[in-house]
Amino acid sequence: MALVKCNECGSEISDTASACPKCGAAVVRKLGEHEDQCPHCMTVVNASATKCPSCGAVKGYMFDRRYGAFGKTGTIIWGIVVPSLIAIGAASVTSGFSLLLMLLPVYAAYRVFVTGPRWWATGLPG
C-alpha cells in the first residue's frame, strides 16, 4: 500500500481508497493495459466492459433512455442511414436544401466515431 496525493486538496491518502476522506474527491488510479475506469464512480472495469457493475453506467457511442446505449451499428443506422433517407425523401419534394441539412447528423455521427465510445450515466445501479 502506497500513499498518493489527492488532486483536489493535496492530502496524502491510500492508493487503494476510492475517494479522499478529507474532501471526498474521487481517486484516479493507474490503469493496466486491459482496464478502463468508470468516470461516474471510479470503479476499475475490464476495457471491453459495456456496463459498470457498481453504478450501472453504460458504455457506447450514443445513448437513449428508452433504447439504452448504441454501439457502432446503431450509431450508423440512426446517425447516418435514417437521416439520409429522410433527407433524400424531403429533397424529392422540396429543393436540395434538405441534402445540406442531412450533413449535420452525418457529421455528428462522424464525430462520435472519432472520439470513440463514452460512459453514460443511467441512474440505475449495476
Steps between C-alpha positions, in 0.01 A plus 500: 500500500641834395398854577401738221401866502140604449460705181251734670628574852855361492466275806671161495263206463524128434528399133227240561245757621216582262463857630694747712378479862568872549331663199312208338667534159515178299844340469621438145696175481770386260335258264643186348505425129157333496329720760268798484358717777138606531506882519184507713605277793872442422463121504768320297341271240620290208567711189245300301226544764186676383340548844643608835417244770499767773290789372334356188656747254510366145766544233406576143510751218152648559245453777121517517304430819247283315748294296821514705850543360562472129805321361654573161217335305226693678691824458543440128130420458359787709774755426558446127250268328173634645588871455619425147172330409299784651708763317475315167123473543474869590729600211270327253213718622687823572818667385847357558532691828399189694809321368707767669307443823579129471867577554439613860412157649755331273769733635379436856524123444850545355608696812361224720715243320810719519469552876405136564254352746434679828335422832137605551342529847172310505398562859448127544724301735705221342 
